[in-house]
PDB file of C-alpha atoms in Angstrom:
ATOM      1  CA  MET L 256      32.736  33.365  30.918  1.00 42.00           C
ATOM      2  CA  ASP L 257      32.294  36.122  28.306  1.00 44.00           C
ATOM      3  CA  VAL L 258      30.708  39.245  29.813  1.00 41.00           C
ATOM      4  CA  MET L 259      28.926  39.958  26.553  1.00 44.00           C
ATOM      5  CA  ALA L 260      27.187  36.600  26.811  1.00 43.00           C
ATOM      6  CA  ILE L 261      26.317  37.312  30.510  1.00 41.00           C
ATOM      7  CA  LEU L 262      24.762  40.649  29.587  1.00 41.00           C
ATOM      8  CA  GLY L 263      22.835  39.040  26.733  1.00 46.00           C
ATOM      9  CA  LEU L 264      24.068  41.626  24.270  1.00 43.00           C
ATOM     10  CA  LYS L 265      24.501  41.185  20.532  1.00 41.00           C
ATOM     11  CA  VAL L 266      27.460  42.419  18.682  1.00 41.00           C
ATOM     12  CA  GLN L 267      26.640  42.870  15.042  1.00 41.00           C
ATOM     13  CA  GLY L 268      29.485  44.079  12.899  1.00 41.00           C
ATOM     14  CA  THR L 269      30.864  47.304  14.223  1.00 42.00           C
ATOM     15  CA  LYS L 270      27.524  48.441  15.755  1.00 44.00           C
ATOM     16  CA  ALA L 271      26.962  48.228  19.533  1.00 45.00           C
ATOM     17  CA  PRO L 272      23.700  48.280  21.563  1.00 47.00           C
ATOM     18  CA  ASP L 273      22.130  51.436  22.886  1.00 53.00           C
ATOM     19  CA  LEU L 274      24.466  52.911  25.539  1.00 51.00           C
ATOM     20  CA  GLU L 275      21.712  53.991  27.918  1.00 56.00           C
ATOM     21  CA  GLN L 276      20.020  50.576  27.766  1.00 59.00           C
ATOM     22  CA  GLN L 277      23.355  48.821  28.242  1.00 52.00           C
ATOM     23  CA  ASN L 278      24.100  50.984  31.270  1.00 54.00           C
ATOM     24  CA  GLN L 279      20.773  49.977  32.737  1.00 55.00           C
ATOM     25  CA  ASN L 280      21.550  46.307  32.111  1.00 54.00           C
ATOM     26  CA  THR L 281      24.992  46.803  33.630  1.00 51.00           C
ATOM     27  CA  ASN L 282      23.661  48.533  36.727  1.00 51.00           C
ATOM     28  CA  ARG L 283      21.139  45.751  37.145  1.00 51.00           C
ATOM     29  CA  LEU L 284      23.975  43.202  37.224  1.00 47.00           C
ATOM     30  CA  LEU L 285      26.322  45.205  39.456  1.00 46.00           C
ATOM     31  CA  LEU L 286      26.600  43.692  42.904  1.00 46.00           C
ATOM     32  CA  ARG L 287      24.359  45.326  45.481  1.00 50.00           C
ATOM     33  CA  GLU L 288      25.227  46.113  49.071  1.00 48.00           C
ATOM     34  CA  PRO L 289      25.164  42.717  50.859  1.00 50.00           C
ATOM     35  CA  GLU L 290      22.145  42.069  53.017  1.00 53.00           C
ATOM     36  CA  TRP L 291      22.858  40.093  56.197  1.00 52.00           C
ATOM     37  CA  ARG L 292      20.541  37.450  57.496  1.00 55.00           C
ATOM     38  CA  VAL L 293      20.645  34.685  60.101  1.00 51.00           C
ATOM     39  CA  SER L 294      22.184  31.392  58.930  1.00 50.00           C
ATOM     40  CA  LEU L 295      19.832  28.454  59.060  1.00 51.00           C
ATOM     41  CA  VAL L 296      22.785  26.114  59.623  1.00 47.00           C
ATOM     42  CA  ASN L 297      24.296  28.026  62.526  1.00 49.00           C
ATOM     43  CA  PRO L 298      21.921  30.606  64.125  1.00 50.00           C
ATOM     44  CA  GLN L 299      24.900  32.307  65.812  1.00 50.00           C
ATOM     45  CA  CYS L 300      26.410  33.352  62.433  1.00 50.00           C
ATOM     46  CA  MET L 301      25.282  35.869  59.859  1.00 50.00           C
ATOM     47  CA  ILE L 302      25.577  35.255  56.165  1.00 50.00           C
ATOM     48  CA  ASN L 303      25.451  37.543  53.163  1.00 50.00           C
ATOM     49  CA  ASN L 304      22.215  37.523  51.206  1.00 51.00           C
ATOM     50  CA  LEU L 305      23.401  38.166  47.725  1.00 48.00           C
ATOM     51  CA  GLY L 306      19.883  38.429  46.308  1.00 49.00           C
ATOM     52  CA  PRO L 307      18.761  36.929  43.021  1.00 46.00           C
ATOM     53  CA  THR L 308      21.407  35.531  40.725  1.00 45.00           C
ATOM     54  CA  TYR L 309      21.835  36.291  37.096  1.00 42.00           C
ATOM     55  CA  ASN L 310      20.073  33.064  36.149  1.00 44.00           C
ATOM     56  CA  SER L 311      16.942  34.159  38.030  1.00 43.00           C
ATOM     57  CA  MET L 312      16.862  37.502  36.095  1.00 46.00           C
ATOM     58  CA  PRO L 313      15.067  37.487  32.761  1.00 47.00           C
ATOM     59  CA  PRO L 314      17.366  38.561  30.004  1.00 47.00           C
ATOM     60  CA  GLN L 315      16.444  41.817  28.397  1.00 49.00           C
ATOM     61  CA  ARG L 316      17.239  42.474  24.825  1.00 47.00           C
ATOM     62  CA  ASP L 317      17.023  45.624  22.861  1.00 48.00           C
ATOM     63  CA  ASP L 318      17.406  45.872  19.151  1.00 46.00           C
ATOM     64  CA  LYS L 319      18.433  49.488  19.350  1.00 45.00           C
ATOM     65  CA  HIS L 320      22.080  50.091  18.643  1.00 47.00           C
ATOM     66  CA  ASP L 321      24.392  52.959  19.173  1.00 47.00           C
ATOM     67  CA  ASP L 322      27.338  53.525  16.965  1.00 51.00           C
ATOM     68  CA  THR L 323      29.129  55.513  19.724  1.00 59.00           C
ATOM     69  CA  LEU L 324      30.021  52.349  21.827  1.00 60.00           C
ATOM     70  CA  THR L 325      33.426  51.099  20.763  1.00 78.00           C
ATOM     71  CA  PRO L 326      35.053  47.733  21.467  1.00 77.00           C
ATOM     72  CA  LYS L 327      37.468  49.513  23.781  1.00 77.00           C
ATOM     73  CA  ASP L 328      34.598  50.780  25.932  1.00 79.00           C
ATOM     74  CA  SER L 329      33.138  47.279  25.981  1.00 82.00           C
ATOM     75  CA  GLN L 330      36.485  45.880  27.178  1.00 83.00           C
ATOM     76  CA  GLU L 331      36.704  48.461  29.922  1.00 85.00           C
ATOM     77  CA  GLN L 332      33.236  47.568  31.037  1.00 85.00           C
ATOM     78  CA  ASN L 333      34.166  43.884  30.947  1.00 85.00           C
ATOM     79  CA  ALA L 334      37.279  44.538  33.054  1.00 86.00           C
ATOM     80  CA  GLN L 335      35.197  46.538  35.558  1.00 87.00           C
ATOM     81  CA  LEU L 336      32.678  43.749  35.803  1.00 88.00           C
ATOM     82  CA  ARG L 337      35.408  41.128  36.253  1.00 87.00           C
ATOM     83  CA  HIS L 338      36.901  43.290  39.036  1.00 88.00           C
ATOM     84  CA  GLU L 339      33.568  43.580  40.810  1.00 88.00           C
ATOM     85  CA  VAL L 340      32.952  39.845  40.449  1.00 88.00           C
ATOM     86  CA  THR L 341      36.433  39.110  41.835  1.00 88.00           C
ATOM     87  CA  LYS L 342      35.811  41.467  44.775  1.00 87.00           C
ATOM     88  CA  GLN L 343      32.520  39.814  45.536  1.00 88.00           C
ATOM     89  CA  ALA L 344      34.097  36.341  45.283  1.00 87.00           C
ATOM     90  CA  GLN L 345      36.826  37.417  47.779  1.00 89.00           C
ATOM     91  CA  ILE L 346      34.103  38.744  50.109  1.00 90.00           C
ATOM     92  CA  ILE L 347      32.352  35.363  49.879  1.00 89.00           C
ATOM     93  CA  LEU L 348      35.610  33.525  50.595  1.00 89.00           C
ATOM     94  CA  ASP L 349      36.334  35.780  53.632  1.00 88.00           C
ATOM     95  CA  LEU L 350      32.845  35.266  54.929  1.00 89.00           C
ATOM     96  CA  THR L 351      33.189  31.527  54.492  1.00 88.00           C
ATOM     97  CA  LYS L 352      36.495  31.566  56.363  1.00 90.00           C
ATOM     98  CA  LYS L 353      35.054  33.649  59.206  1.00 89.00           C
ATOM     99  CA  HIS L 354      32.041  31.308  59.355  1.00 88.00           C
ATOM    100  CA  LYS L 355      34.372  28.283  59.719  1.00 89.00           C
ATOM    101  CA  GLU L 356      36.404  30.058  62.371  1.00 89.00           C
ATOM    102  CA  ALA L 357      33.241  30.970  64.309  1.00 88.00           C
ATOM    103  CA  VAL L 358      32.009  27.354  64.091  1.00 88.00           C
ATOM    104  CA  GLY L 359      35.402  26.164  65.312  1.00 87.00           C
ATOM    105  CA  ARG L 360      35.364  28.565  68.219  1.00 89.00           C
ATOM    106  CA  PHE L 361      31.821  27.490  69.103  1.00 88.00           C
ATOM    107  CA  GLU L 362      32.764  23.811  69.001  1.00 89.00           C
ATOM    108  CA  GLN L 363      35.832  24.468  71.180  1.00 90.00           C
ATOM    109  CA  HIS L 364      33.742  26.479  73.631  1.00 87.00           C
ATOM    110  CA  THR L 365      31.201  23.661  73.721  1.00 87.00           C
ATOM    111  CA  ALA L 366      33.974  21.125  74.423  1.00 89.00           C
ATOM    112  CA  ASN L 367      35.408  23.277  77.208  1.00 88.00           C
ATOM    113  CA  ILE L 368      32.027  23.630  78.847  1.00 89.00           C
ATOM    114  CA  THR L 369      31.498  19.837  78.613  1.00 87.00           C
ATOM    115  CA  TYR L 370      34.909  19.259  80.188  1.00 90.00           C
ATOM    116  CA  GLU L 371      34.210  21.712  83.005  1.00 87.00           C
ATOM    117  CA  LEU L 372      30.871  20.058  83.687  1.00 88.00           C
ATOM    118  CA  GLU L 373      32.572  16.643  83.906  1.00 88.00           C
ATOM    119  CA  GLU L 374      35.192  18.023  86.302  1.00 89.00           C
ATOM    120  CA  GLN L 375      32.448  19.590  88.466  1.00 87.00           C
ATOM    121  CA  GLU L 376      30.611  16.267  88.545  1.00 86.00           C
ATOM    122  CA  LYS L 377      33.828  14.541  89.707  1.00 88.00           C
ATOM    123  CA  LYS L 378      34.315  17.171  92.430  1.00 87.00           C
ATOM    124  CA  ILE L 379      30.708  16.789  93.572  1.00 86.00           C
ATOM    125  CA  SER L 380      31.177  13.024  93.685  1.00 83.00           C
ATOM    126  CA  ASP L 381      34.366  13.404  95.745  1.00 83.00           C
ATOM    127  CA  LEU L 382      32.666  15.784  98.141  1.00 82.00           C
ATOM    128  CA  GLU L 383      29.783  13.367  98.556  1.00 80.00           C
ATOM    129  CA  PHE L 384      32.270  10.611  99.320  1.00 81.00           C
ATOM    130  CA  GLN L 385      34.086  12.749 101.851  1.00 74.00           C
ATOM    131  CA  LYS L 386      30.781  13.713 103.412  1.00 71.00           C
ATOM    132  CA  GLY L 387      29.862  10.029 103.784  1.00 70.00           C
ATOM    133  CA  LYS L 388      33.150   9.393 105.608  1.00 65.00           C
ATOM    134  CA  PHE L 389      32.341  12.018 108.235  1.00 64.00           C
ATOM    135  CA  VAL L 390      28.823  10.787 108.857  1.00 62.00           C
ATOM    136  CA  LEU L 391      29.079   8.664 111.997  1.00 56.00           C
ATOM    137  CA  ASP L 392      26.649   6.542 113.923  1.00 61.00           C
ATOM    138  CA  PRO L 393      25.189   8.597 116.852  1.00 66.00           C
ATOM    139  CA  GLU L 394      26.080   5.788 119.273  1.00 69.00           C
ATOM    140  CA  GLU L 395      29.726   5.815 118.158  1.00 72.00           C
ATOM    141  CA  LEU L 396      30.036   9.616 118.221  1.00 71.00           C
ATOM    142  CA  PRO L 397      30.706  10.009 122.013  1.00 77.00           C
ATOM    143  CA  LYS L 398      33.348   7.232 121.892  1.00 79.00           C
ATOM    144  CA  LYS L 399      35.043   8.858 118.947  1.00 78.00           C
ATOM    145  CA  ILE L 400      35.073  12.250 120.672  1.00 79.00           C
ATOM    146  CA  ALA L 401      36.507  10.711 123.886  1.00 82.00           C
ATOM    147  CA  GLU L 402      39.244   8.957 121.880  1.00 83.00           C
ATOM    148  CA  LEU L 403      40.136  12.147 120.042  1.00 81.00           C
ATOM    149  CA  GLU L 404      40.266  14.100 123.328  1.00 84.00           C
ATOM    150  CA  ARG L 405      42.547  11.443 124.806  1.00 86.00           C
ATOM    151  CA  GLN L 406      44.855  11.596 121.811  1.00 85.00           C
ATOM    152  CA  ASN L 407      44.811  15.386 121.978  1.00 82.00           C
ATOM    153  CA  GLY L 408      45.869  15.265 125.628  1.00 82.00           C
ATOM    154  CA  MET L 409      48.695  12.893 124.849  1.00 86.00           C
ATOM    155  CA  LEU L 410      49.905  15.125 122.017  1.00 84.00           C
ATOM    156  CA  VAL L 411      49.768  18.212 124.233  1.00 84.00           C
ATOM    157  CA  HIS L 412      51.740  16.461 126.944  1.00 84.00           C
ATOM    158  CA  SER L 413      54.325  15.272 124.397  1.00 82.00           C
ATOM    159  CA  LEU L 414      54.570  18.777 122.976  1.00 82.00           C
ATOM    160  CA  GLU L 415      55.190  20.211 126.444  1.00 85.00           C
ATOM    161  CA  GLU L 416      57.890  17.553 127.085  1.00 84.00           C
ATOM    162  CA  GLN L 417      59.620  18.246 123.777  1.00 81.00           C
ATOM    163  CA  THR L 418      59.471  21.988 124.496  1.00 82.00           C
ATOM    164  CA  ARG L 419      61.155  21.389 127.849  1.00 85.00           C
ATOM    165  CA  ILE L 420      63.912  19.317 126.207  1.00 83.00           C
ATOM    166  CA  VAL L 421      64.516  22.010 123.576  1.00 79.00           C
ATOM    167  CA  SER L 422      64.743  24.679 126.292  1.00 81.00           C
ATOM    168  CA  THR L 423      67.238  22.505 128.239  1.00 80.00           C
ATOM    169  CA  LEU L 424      69.412  22.021 125.159  1.00 74.00           C
ATOM    170  CA  GLU L 425      69.373  25.738 124.434  1.00 77.00           C
ATOM    171  CA  LYS L 426      70.460  26.503 128.005  1.00 77.00           C
ATOM    172  CA  ARG L 427      73.242  23.872 127.721  1.00 70.00           C
ATOM    173  CA  ASP L 428      74.535  25.465 124.495  1.00 69.00           C
ATOM    174  CA  ALA L 429      74.493  28.910 126.089  1.00 73.00           C
ATOM    175  CA  LYS L 430      76.383  27.528 129.095  1.00 71.00           C
ATOM    176  CA  MET L 431      79.016  25.960 126.812  1.00 68.00           C
ATOM    177  CA  LYS L 432      79.471  29.295 125.085  1.00 71.00           C
ATOM    178  CA  GLU L 433      79.950  30.931 128.451  1.00 73.00           C
ATOM    179  CA  VAL L 434      82.508  28.312 129.505  1.00 68.00           C
ATOM    180  CA  PHE L 435      84.521  28.885 126.349  1.00 70.00           C
ATOM    181  CA  ASP L 436      84.407  32.635 126.961  1.00 72.00           C
ATOM    182  CA  ASN L 437      85.786  32.056 130.447  1.00 70.00           C
ATOM    183  CA  ILE L 438      88.482  29.755 129.125  1.00 68.00           C
ATOM    184  CA  SER L 439      89.459  32.313 126.562  1.00 67.00           C
ATOM    185  CA  SER L 440      89.723  35.053 129.180  1.00 72.00           C
ATOM    186  CA  THR L 441      91.779  32.809 131.446  1.00 70.00           C
ATOM    187  CA  MET L 442      94.159  31.804 128.649  1.00 67.00           C
ATOM    188  CA  PHE L 443      94.507  35.434 127.590  1.00 72.00           C
ATOM    189  CA  LEU L 444      95.586  36.408 131.100  1.00 73.00           C
ATOM    190  CA  GLU L 445      97.997  33.466 131.160  1.00 67.00           C
ATOM    191  CA  LEU L 446      99.390  34.555 127.837  1.00 70.00           C
ATOM    192  CA  GLU L 447     100.014  38.055 129.072  1.00 74.00           C
ATOM    193  CA  TYR L 448     101.756  36.655 132.142  1.00 67.00           C
ATOM    194  CA  GLN L 449     103.992  34.416 130.076  1.00 66.00           C
ATOM    195  CA  GLU L 450     104.855  37.294 127.776  1.00 71.00           C
ATOM    196  CA  GLU L 451     105.957  39.316 130.806  1.00 70.00           C
ATOM    197  CA  LEU L 452     108.095  36.409 132.020  1.00 65.00           C
ATOM    198  CA  ILE L 453     109.689  35.860 128.607  1.00 65.00           C
ATOM    199  CA  ASN L 454     110.518  39.551 128.326  1.00 70.00           C
ATOM    200  CA  GLU L 455     112.263  39.479 131.691  1.00 65.00           C
ATOM    201  CA  MET L 456     114.283  36.310 130.885  1.00 62.00           C
ATOM    202  CA  THR L 457     117.449  35.997 128.949  1.00 61.00           C
ATOM    203  CA  PRO L 458     117.247  34.591 125.400  1.00 64.00           C
ATOM    204  CA  GLY L 459     118.456  31.199 126.571  1.00 61.00           C
ATOM    205  CA  GLU L 460     115.955  30.990 129.354  1.00 56.00           C
ATOM    206  CA  GLY L 461     113.101  32.191 127.137  1.00 57.00           C
ATOM    207  CA  GLU L 462     113.482  29.324 124.702  1.00 62.00           C
ATOM    208  CA  PHE L 463     112.248  26.920 127.384  1.00 55.00           C
ATOM    209  CA  PHE L 464     108.820  28.615 127.427  1.00 57.00           C
ATOM    210  CA  GLN L 465     108.683  29.567 123.756  1.00 63.00           C
ATOM    211  CA  LEU L 466     107.045  26.335 122.468  1.00 60.00           C
ATOM    212  CA  SER L 467     104.215  26.268 125.016  1.00 59.00           C
ATOM    213  CA  HIS L 468     103.829  30.027 124.628  1.00 62.00           C
ATOM    214  CA  ASN L 469     103.304  29.756 120.849  1.00 68.00           C
ATOM    215  CA  THR L 470     100.782  26.909 121.352  1.00 63.00           C
ATOM    216  CA  LEU L 471      98.902  29.000 123.805  1.00 62.00           C
ATOM    217  CA  VAL L 472      98.877  31.939 121.435  1.00 69.00           C
ATOM    218  CA  ASP L 473      97.339  29.850 118.649  1.00 68.00           C
ATOM    219  CA  LEU L 474      94.788  28.363 121.018  1.00 65.00           C
ATOM    220  CA  VAL L 475      93.740  31.734 122.318  1.00 66.00           C
ATOM    221  CA  GLU L 476      93.310  33.036 118.750  1.00 70.00           C
ATOM    222  CA  LEU L 477      91.143  30.003 117.860  1.00 66.00           C
ATOM    223  CA  ILE L 478      88.933  30.343 120.919  1.00 64.00           C
ATOM    224  CA  GLU L 479      88.468  34.074 120.322  1.00 64.00           C
ATOM    225  CA  GLN L 480      87.469  33.288 116.797  1.00 65.00           C
ATOM    226  CA  TRP L 481      84.986  30.627 117.905  1.00 61.00           C
ATOM    227  CA  THR L 482      83.290  32.988 120.338  1.00 57.00           C
ATOM    228  CA  ALA L 483      83.349  36.102 118.165  1.00 58.00           C
ATOM    229  CA  ASP L 484      82.671  34.965 114.601  1.00 48.00           C
ATOM    230  CA  ASP L 485      79.008  34.235 113.782  1.00 47.00           C
ATOM    231  CA  LYS L 486      79.824  31.560 111.195  1.00 46.00           C
ATOM    232  CA  HIS L 487      81.506  29.537 113.954  1.00 45.00           C
ATOM    233  CA  SER L 488      78.657  29.947 116.407  1.00 45.00           C
ATOM    234  CA  GLU L 489      77.816  26.299 116.127  1.00 45.00           C
ATOM    235  CA  MET L 490      81.283  25.436 117.527  1.00 44.00           C
ATOM    236  CA  MET L 491      82.474  23.797 114.330  1.00 41.00           C
ATOM    237  CA  PHE L 492      86.092  24.061 115.519  1.00 43.00           C
ATOM    238  CA  ASN L 493      89.214  23.377 113.519  1.00 43.00           C
ATOM    239  CA  LEU L 494      92.027  22.108 115.740  1.00 40.00           C
ATOM    240  CA  GLU L 495      93.623  19.623 113.373  1.00 43.00           C
ATOM    241  CA  ASP L 496      96.763  21.744 113.333  1.00 43.00           C
ATOM    242  CA  GLU L 497      97.334  21.076 117.072  1.00 45.00           C
ATOM    243  CA  PRO L 498      97.729  17.282 117.639  1.00 48.00           C
ATOM    244  CA  GLN L 499      97.437  17.626 121.435  1.00 46.00           C
ATOM    245  CA  PHE L 500      93.914  19.041 121.030  1.00 49.00           C
ATOM    246  CA  GLU L 501      92.608  16.559 118.430  1.00 54.00           C
ATOM    247  CA  GLN L 502      90.955  14.357 121.031  1.00 60.00           C
ATOM    248  CA  LEU L 503      89.348  17.321 122.799  1.00 57.00           C
ATOM    249  CA  TYR L 504      88.144  18.650 119.488  1.00 52.00           C
ATOM    250  CA  ALA L 505      86.681  15.298 118.423  1.00 57.00           C
ATOM    251  CA  GLU L 506      84.874  14.907 121.755  1.00 58.00           C
ATOM    252  CA  LEU L 507      83.429  18.421 121.739  1.00 54.00           C
ATOM    253  CA  LEU L 508      82.403  18.208 118.108  1.00 55.00           C
ATOM    254  CA  SER L 509      80.760  14.825 118.632  1.00 62.00           C
ATOM    255  CA  ARG L 510      78.764  16.102 121.610  1.00 56.00           C
ATOM    256  CA  PHE L 511      77.681  19.184 119.794  1.00 50.00           C
ATOM    257  CA  ASN L 512      76.658  17.344 116.646  1.00 56.00           C
ATOM    258  CA  GLU L 513      74.655  14.926 118.738  1.00 60.00           C
ATOM    259  CA  GLN L 514      72.918  17.785 120.548  1.00 50.00           C
ATOM    260  CA  SER L 515      72.348  19.676 117.313  1.00 51.00           C
ATOM    261  CA  CYS L 516      70.899  16.580 115.638  1.00 60.00           C
ATOM    262  CA  GLN L 517      68.649  15.924 118.631  1.00 54.00           C
ATOM    263  CA  LEU L 518      67.483  19.528 118.564  1.00 52.00           C
ATOM    264  CA  LYS L 519      66.640  19.359 114.901  1.00 58.00           C
ATOM    265  CA  MET L 520      64.847  16.028 115.332  1.00 65.00           C
ATOM    266  CA  GLN L 521      62.895  17.413 118.265  1.00 56.00           C
ATOM    267  CA  ALA L 522      61.927  20.458 116.199  1.00 57.00           C
ATOM    268  CA  MET L 523      60.740  18.247 113.302  1.00 69.00           C
ATOM    269  CA  LYS L 524      58.841  16.025 115.697  1.00 67.00           C
ATOM    270  CA  LEU L 525      57.218  19.056 117.324  1.00 62.00           C
ATOM    271  CA  GLY L 526      56.215  20.334 113.922  1.00 67.00           C
ATOM    272  CA  ARG L 527      54.605  16.984 113.030  1.00 77.00           C
ATOM    273  CA  GLN L 528      52.861  16.811 116.380  1.00 72.00           C
ATOM    274  CA  LYS L 529      51.556  20.317 116.003  1.00 73.00           C
ATOM    275  CA  GLY L 530      50.121  19.367 112.598  1.00 79.00           C
ATOM    276  CA  MET L 531      48.529  16.290 114.073  1.00 81.00           C
ATOM    277  CA  ILE L 532      47.052  18.359 116.932  1.00 78.00           C
ATOM    278  CA  ASP L 533      45.613  20.859 114.464  1.00 82.00           C
ATOM    279  CA  GLU L 534      44.129  18.049 112.423  1.00 84.00           C
ATOM    280  CA  GLN L 535      42.643  16.377 115.500  1.00 83.00           C
ATOM    281  CA  ARG L 536      41.174  19.731 116.638  1.00 84.00           C
ATOM    282  CA  SER L 537      39.628  20.217 113.242  1.00 86.00           C
ATOM    283  CA  ILE L 538      38.087  16.732 113.422  1.00 86.00           C
ATOM    284  CA  ILE L 539      36.852  17.403 116.970  1.00 85.00           C
ATOM    285  CA  PHE L 540      35.209  20.649 115.821  1.00 87.00           C
ATOM    286  CA  GLU L 541      33.490  18.822 112.954  1.00 87.00           C
ATOM    287  CA  LEU L 542      32.322  16.063 115.313  1.00 86.00           C
ATOM    288  CA  GLU L 543      31.034  18.605 117.829  1.00 86.00           C
ATOM    289  CA  ALA L 544      29.138  20.332 115.024  1.00 86.00           C
ATOM    290  CA  GLN L 545      27.629  16.982 114.039  1.00 86.00           C
ATOM    291  CA  LYS L 546      26.814  16.291 117.692  1.00 85.00           C
ATOM    292  CA  ARG L 547      24.989  19.590 117.979  1.00 86.00           C
ATOM    293  CA  LYS L 548      23.102  18.955 114.776  1.00 87.00           C
ATOM    294  CA  LEU L 549      22.076  15.454 115.959  1.00 86.00           C
ATOM    295  CA  ALA L 550      21.000  16.892 119.314  1.00 85.00           C
ATOM    296  CA  GLY L 551      18.886  19.464 117.497  1.00 85.00           C
ATOM    297  CA  ASP L 552      17.352  16.795 115.331  1.00 84.00           C
ATOM    298  CA  LEU L 553      16.551  14.677 118.386  1.00 85.00           C
ATOM    299  CA  GLU L 554      14.924  17.631 120.155  1.00 85.00           C
ATOM    300  CA  GLU L 555      12.887  18.327 117.067  1.00 85.00           C
ATOM    301  CA  GLN L 556      11.772  14.692 116.856  1.00 84.00           C
ATOM    302  CA  ASP L 557      10.894  14.676 120.571  1.00 83.00           C
ATOM    303  CA  GLY L 558       8.749  17.733 120.040  1.00 83.00           C
ATOM    304  CA  LYS L 559       6.942  16.136 117.129  1.00 83.00           C
ATOM    305  CA  VAL L 560       6.363  12.881 119.111  1.00 82.00           C
ATOM    306  CA  ALA L 561       5.065  14.839 122.107  1.00 81.00           C
ATOM    307  CA  SER L 562       2.672  16.797 119.898  1.00 81.00           C
ATOM    308  CA  LEU L 563       1.481  13.602 118.298  1.00 80.00           C
ATOM    309  CA  LEU L 564       0.851  11.939 121.669  1.00 80.00           C
ATOM    310  CA  GLU L 565      -1.093  14.954 122.898  1.00 79.00           C
ATOM    311  CA  PHE L 566      -3.210  14.874 119.749  1.00 78.00           C
ATOM    312  CA  LEU L 567      -3.857  11.136 120.138  1.00 76.00           C
ATOM    313  CA  GLU L 568      -4.707  11.492 123.816  1.00 73.00           C
ATOM    314  CA  GLY L 569      -7.300  14.102 122.887  1.00 70.00           C
ATOM    315  CA  ASN L 570      -8.833  11.650 120.388  1.00 66.00           C
ATOM    316  CA  GLY L 571      -8.980   8.425 122.353  1.00 60.00           C
ATOM    317  CA  VAL L 572     -11.293   6.525 119.929  1.00 44.00           C
ATOM    318  CA  GLU L 573      -9.137   7.245 116.938  1.00 50.00           C
ATOM    319  CA  PHE L 574      -6.035   6.343 118.946  1.00 46.00           C
ATOM    320  CA  THR L 575      -7.584   2.950 119.886  1.00 47.00           C
ATOM    321  CA  PHE L 576      -8.553   2.369 116.277  1.00 42.00           C
ATOM    322  CA  LEU L 577      -5.092   3.171 115.091  1.00 46.00           C
ATOM    323  CA  TRP L 578      -3.483   1.089 117.750  1.00 43.00           C
ATOM    324  CA  ASN L 579      -5.572  -1.968 116.783  1.00 40.00           C
TER     325      ASN L 579
END
């Protein structure tokens, strides 16, 4: 739109309007500092009150002209006005964008609050359901407590039995380790004795003992490794290289694996039983709390009934009337 038309100025020939009057008109149209007010659409947002528009301002005309205003000055003023209008339009666009973002955040916040409220309602419903499960009939409460105590006693007895079995297995493993230590010491002494005999014999005579001597050397080294190395503490022996010991190795390994498996199973069973005992104890504590609460309620009701009877006994006529 032509700025000259906006300003309501007349350009006649080469003459221009009065410069002072035109400056007043221009200052009147320059954008003022934005005034912020509460939005009627969204009270949480502020919008820019731009004030009256150009259409609401009465045009002012002046027939005075000044020959000093040139077309170049008019173009500069037009460019300045266009720049100001562009800046104000950008401000309006930025405010509109911020308003949309604020509305979006508000809607997201509202949705989150709604979701949290729904989740809380679900949790409350679940808690009410769990509470209903623990509410027992007063007549069934002693039976339930007795049953739980019986189960607790059985679990404690089973736990003690399993602990005894585990202790026995640990002692057996320690004894087997001790036996192998003794065997190793005995074989080492035998090995030293054979070495002394072989050294005293002639080469021909020593060949007779050499095979058994070498076998004994290997066996002593293996046993020392089993009893000294931590990674072989579970007696995972390796005697495949000695055929005469394969049967012994298989038997020892089978027995140890069986004992190790039993020990692990017993440990797992003890862990489960301990968890069950803890759960049963928790239930017993809850039932005892309910029992105490019921006893308190019964005592309170007994007191109220006793007070009511005393009051009625003191007012015999009213009591007879109520009884009839």
